[in-house]
C-alpha cells in the first residue's frame, strides 16, 4: 500500500478517528430508557452511523487500485468554509437570539450558499425549517430550547 500521495486514505482515516472520538465522548452521557431517552441517545446513534460510514470510507479507499485525485475550485472551498463559519455562529448566537431566529438565519444562509435563488423561495423554506425544527424538538420531543429575542 502506497501511503505517499494517497490523501483520500489519510482523510478517511482522520474521519475514522473523529468518529471514534465522537462515539467515545457520547458514551459518557446517559442513554436513558425508551420512555425517557437521555442526553446520550442521539450522540450514541449518530456516533455509530458516523463510525459505519468512516469504516466503509477507509475500506473502499484502501482497496482502490489508484489513489483518488480530486481538485477543488476556489468557490467550492469558500462555500465549505462559509458553512463552517455559519455553524459556529449558530452556536455562538443561540442563547442570545433564540433557537427559532438562529435556525431561520442558519437555514437562510445555508440555502443561499447551496445556490438556491429566488428570495421568496429561500425565505419561505428557511421559515418552514425553523418552525419545523422548533415543533419537532420543543413540542414533540419536549426539549427546552432558548427563546432569546422571542422571550421578551
mmCIF file of C-alpha atoms in Angstrom:
data_model
loop_
_atom_site.group_PDB
_atom_site.id
_atom_site.type_symbol
_atom_site.label_atom_id
_atom_site.label_comp_id
_atom_site.label_asym_id
_atom_site.label_seq_id
_atom_site.Cartn_x
_atom_site.Cartn_y
_atom_site.Cartn_z
ATOM 1 C CA UNK A 1 0.000 0.000 0.000
ATOM 2 C CA UNK A 2 1.355 3.377 -1.009
ATOM 3 C CA UNK A 3 0.697 5.943 1.717
ATOM 4 C CA UNK A 4 2.583 8.679 -0.064
ATOM 5 C CA UNK A 5 0.242 10.774 -2.165
ATOM 6 C CA UNK A 6 -2.859 8.878 -1.043
ATOM 7 C CA UNK A 7 -4.622 11.833 0.517
ATOM 8 C CA UNK A 8 -8.045 10.250 0.249
ATOM 9 C CA UNK A 9 -6.958 7.411 2.532
ATOM 10 C CA UNK A 10 -5.485 9.829 5.053
ATOM 11 C CA UNK A 11 -8.745 11.808 5.075
ATOM 12 C CA UNK A 12 -10.728 8.580 5.523
ATOM 13 C CA UNK A 13 -8.532 7.561 8.470
ATOM 14 C CA UNK A 14 -8.930 11.019 10.009
ATOM 15 C CA UNK A 15 -12.700 10.625 9.635
ATOM 16 C CA UNK A 16 -12.496 7.275 11.389
ATOM 17 C CA UNK A 17 -10.572 8.870 14.258
ATOM 18 C CA UNK A 18 -13.139 11.665 14.578
ATOM 19 C CA UNK A 19 -15.997 9.157 14.545
ATOM 20 C CA UNK A 20 -14.335 7.118 17.306
ATOM 21 C CA UNK A 21 -13.701 10.259 19.367
ATOM 22 C CA UNK A 22 -17.313 11.408 18.941
ATOM 23 C CA UNK A 23 -18.614 7.976 19.897
ATOM 24 C CA UNK A 24 -16.323 7.882 22.924
ATOM 25 C CA UNK A 25 -17.470 11.277 24.145
ATOM 26 C CA UNK A 26 -21.108 10.399 23.503
ATOM 27 C CA UNK A 27 -20.714 7.182 25.508
ATOM 28 C CA UNK A 28 -20.075 9.283 28.623
ATOM 29 C CA UNK A 29 -23.683 10.532 28.552
ATOM 30 C CA UNK A 30 -26.634 8.561 29.903
ATOM 31 C CA UNK A 31 -28.788 6.932 27.203
ATOM 32 C CA UNK A 32 -31.835 6.715 29.452
ATOM 33 C CA UNK A 33 -34.807 4.449 28.786
ATOM 34 C CA UNK A 34 -37.148 4.054 25.837
ATOM 35 C CA UNK A 35 -39.905 6.030 27.565
ATOM 36 C CA UNK A 36 -37.492 8.737 28.739
ATOM 37 C CA UNK A 37 -34.452 8.975 26.458
ATOM 38 C CA UNK A 38 -31.387 10.583 27.973
ATOM 39 C CA UNK A 39 -28.930 13.096 26.579
ATOM 40 C CA UNK A 40 -26.635 10.336 25.315
ATOM 41 C CA UNK A 41 -29.090 8.672 22.933
ATOM 42 C CA UNK A 42 -28.623 10.984 19.940
ATOM 43 C CA UNK A 43 -24.815 11.175 20.209
ATOM 44 C CA UNK A 44 -24.621 7.381 20.517
ATOM 45 C CA UNK A 45 -26.804 6.753 17.448
ATOM 46 C CA UNK A 46 -25.026 9.433 15.412
ATOM 47 C CA UNK A 47 -21.631 8.125 16.528
ATOM 48 C CA UNK A 48 -22.482 4.607 15.345
ATOM 49 C CA UNK A 49 -23.684 5.933 11.982
ATOM 50 C CA UNK A 50 -20.517 8.024 11.590
ATOM 51 C CA UNK A 51 -18.385 5.030 12.544
ATOM 52 C CA UNK A 52 -20.034 2.801 9.924
ATOM 53 C CA UNK A 53 -19.574 5.478 7.243
ATOM 54 C CA UNK A 54 -15.942 6.029 8.260
ATOM 55 C CA UNK A 55 -15.088 2.310 8.258
ATOM 56 C CA UNK A 56 -16.630 1.976 4.799
ATOM 57 C CA UNK A 57 -14.645 5.001 3.627
ATOM 58 C CA UNK A 58 -11.364 3.563 4.881
ATOM 59 C CA UNK A 59 -12.175 0.144 3.422
ATOM 60 C CA UNK A 60 -13.106 1.356 -0.064
ATOM 61 C CA UNK A 61 -10.276 3.886 -0.215
ATOM 62 C CA UNK A 62 -7.658 1.368 0.925
ATOM 63 C CA UNK A 63 -8.825 -1.146 -1.677
ATOM 64 C CA UNK A 64 -8.736 1.339 -4.565
ATOM 65 C CA UNK A 65 -6.092 0.486 -7.152
ATOM 66 C CA UNK A 66 -5.140 4.106 -7.828
ATOM 67 C CA UNK A 67 -5.204 6.871 -5.257
ATOM 68 C CA UNK A 68 -8.168 9.088 -5.982
ATOM 69 C CA UNK A 69 -7.194 12.549 -7.132
ATOM 70 C CA UNK A 70 -9.521 15.439 -6.786
ATOM 71 C CA UNK A 71 -9.374 19.160 -7.151
ATOM 72 C CA UNK A 72 -11.494 21.789 -5.541
ATOM 73 C CA UNK A 73 -12.375 25.108 -7.063
ATOM 74 C CA UNK A 74 -11.902 28.256 -5.028
ATOM 75 C CA UNK A 75 -15.649 28.928 -4.959
ATOM 76 C CA UNK A 76 -16.336 25.456 -3.589
ATOM 77 C CA UNK A 77 -13.700 25.894 -0.875
ATOM 78 C CA UNK A 78 -15.237 29.229 0.107
ATOM 79 C CA UNK A 79 -18.647 27.543 0.358
ATOM 80 C CA UNK A 80 -17.262 24.887 2.701
ATOM 81 C CA UNK A 81 -15.528 27.431 4.945
ATOM 82 C CA UNK A 82 -18.619 29.642 4.813
ATOM 83 C CA UNK A 83 -20.762 26.741 6.012
ATOM 84 C CA UNK A 84 -18.361 26.065 8.893
ATOM 85 C CA UNK A 85 -18.418 29.733 9.932
ATOM 86 C CA UNK A 86 -22.232 29.799 9.771
ATOM 87 C CA UNK A 87 -22.471 26.721 12.028
ATOM 88 C CA UNK A 88 -20.055 28.234 14.544
ATOM 89 C CA UNK A 89 -22.076 31.459 14.501
ATOM 90 C CA UNK A 90 -25.213 29.377 15.099
ATOM 91 C CA UNK A 91 -23.784 28.030 18.327
ATOM 92 C CA UNK A 92 -22.499 31.434 19.407
ATOM 93 C CA UNK A 93 -25.821 33.243 18.841
ATOM 94 C CA UNK A 94 -28.210 30.535 20.040
ATOM 95 C CA UNK A 95 -28.704 31.815 23.590
ATOM 96 C CA UNK A 96 -28.895 35.482 22.598
ATOM 97 C CA UNK A 97 -31.216 35.341 19.596
ATOM 98 C CA UNK A 98 -33.048 32.094 20.355
ATOM 99 C CA UNK A 99 -33.398 28.834 18.507
ATOM 100 C CA UNK A 100 -36.148 29.880 16.087
ATOM 101 C CA UNK A 101 -34.392 33.051 14.906
ATOM 102 C CA UNK A 102 -30.944 31.460 14.676
ATOM 103 C CA UNK A 103 -32.279 28.346 12.920
ATOM 104 C CA UNK A 104 -34.045 30.619 10.430
ATOM 105 C CA UNK A 105 -30.808 32.543 9.794
ATOM 106 C CA UNK A 106 -28.760 29.338 9.519
ATOM 107 C CA UNK A 107 -31.241 27.884 7.037
ATOM 108 C CA UNK A 108 -31.379 31.129 5.062
ATOM 109 C CA UNK A 109 -27.619 31.429 4.693
ATOM 110 C CA UNK A 110 -27.189 27.685 4.059
ATOM 111 C CA UNK A 111 -29.737 27.721 1.240
ATOM 112 C CA UNK A 112 -28.044 30.726 -0.338
ATOM 113 C CA UNK A 113 -24.614 29.088 -0.042
ATOM 114 C CA UNK A 114 -26.003 25.940 -1.670
ATOM 115 C CA UNK A 115 -27.040 28.032 -4.639
ATOM 116 C CA UNK A 116 -30.773 28.467 -4.125
ATOM 117 C CA UNK A 117 -32.151 31.505 -5.922
ATOM 118 C CA UNK A 118 -35.355 33.464 -5.538
ATOM 119 C CA UNK A 119 -35.858 35.347 -2.300
ATOM 120 C CA UNK A 120 -39.408 34.176 -1.681
ATOM 121 C CA UNK A 121 -38.457 30.509 -2.057
ATOM 122 C CA UNK A 122 -35.371 30.879 0.146
ATOM 123 C CA UNK A 123 -37.124 32.873 2.916
ATOM 124 C CA UNK A 124 -40.201 30.609 2.897
ATOM 125 C CA UNK A 125 -38.074 27.454 3.028
ATOM 126 C CA UNK A 126 -35.919 28.827 5.864
ATOM 127 C CA UNK A 127 -39.089 29.740 7.775
ATOM 128 C CA UNK A 128 -40.551 26.278 7.304
ATOM 129 C CA UNK A 129 -37.303 24.681 8.510
ATOM 130 C CA UNK A 130 -37.122 26.957 11.590
ATOM 131 C CA UNK A 131 -40.716 26.342 12.616
ATOM 132 C CA UNK A 132 -40.439 22.624 11.815
ATOM 133 C CA UNK A 133 -37.293 22.210 13.913
ATOM 134 C CA UNK A 134 -38.938 24.097 16.786
ATOM 135 C CA UNK A 135 -42.078 21.955 16.632
ATOM 136 C CA UNK A 136 -40.044 18.756 16.410
ATOM 137 C CA UNK A 137 -37.727 19.454 19.326
ATOM 138 C CA UNK A 138 -39.876 21.556 21.656
ATOM 139 C CA UNK A 139 -43.387 20.239 21.102
ATOM 140 C CA UNK A 140 -42.801 16.632 20.056
ATOM 141 C CA UNK A 141 -39.612 15.719 21.938
ATOM 142 C CA UNK A 142 -40.007 18.117 24.878
ATOM 143 C CA UNK A 143 -36.527 19.630 24.553
ATOM 144 C CA UNK A 144 -36.083 23.070 26.097
ATOM 145 C CA UNK A 145 -34.634 25.420 23.506
ATOM 146 C CA UNK A 146 -33.596 29.025 24.202
ATOM 147 C CA UNK A 147 -36.186 31.574 23.068
ATOM 148 C CA UNK A 148 -33.807 34.545 23.025
ATOM 149 C CA UNK A 149 -35.496 37.527 21.348
ATOM 150 C CA UNK A 150 -38.896 35.810 21.342
ATOM 151 C CA UNK A 151 -38.919 35.627 25.162
ATOM 152 C CA UNK A 152 -39.449 39.369 25.510
#
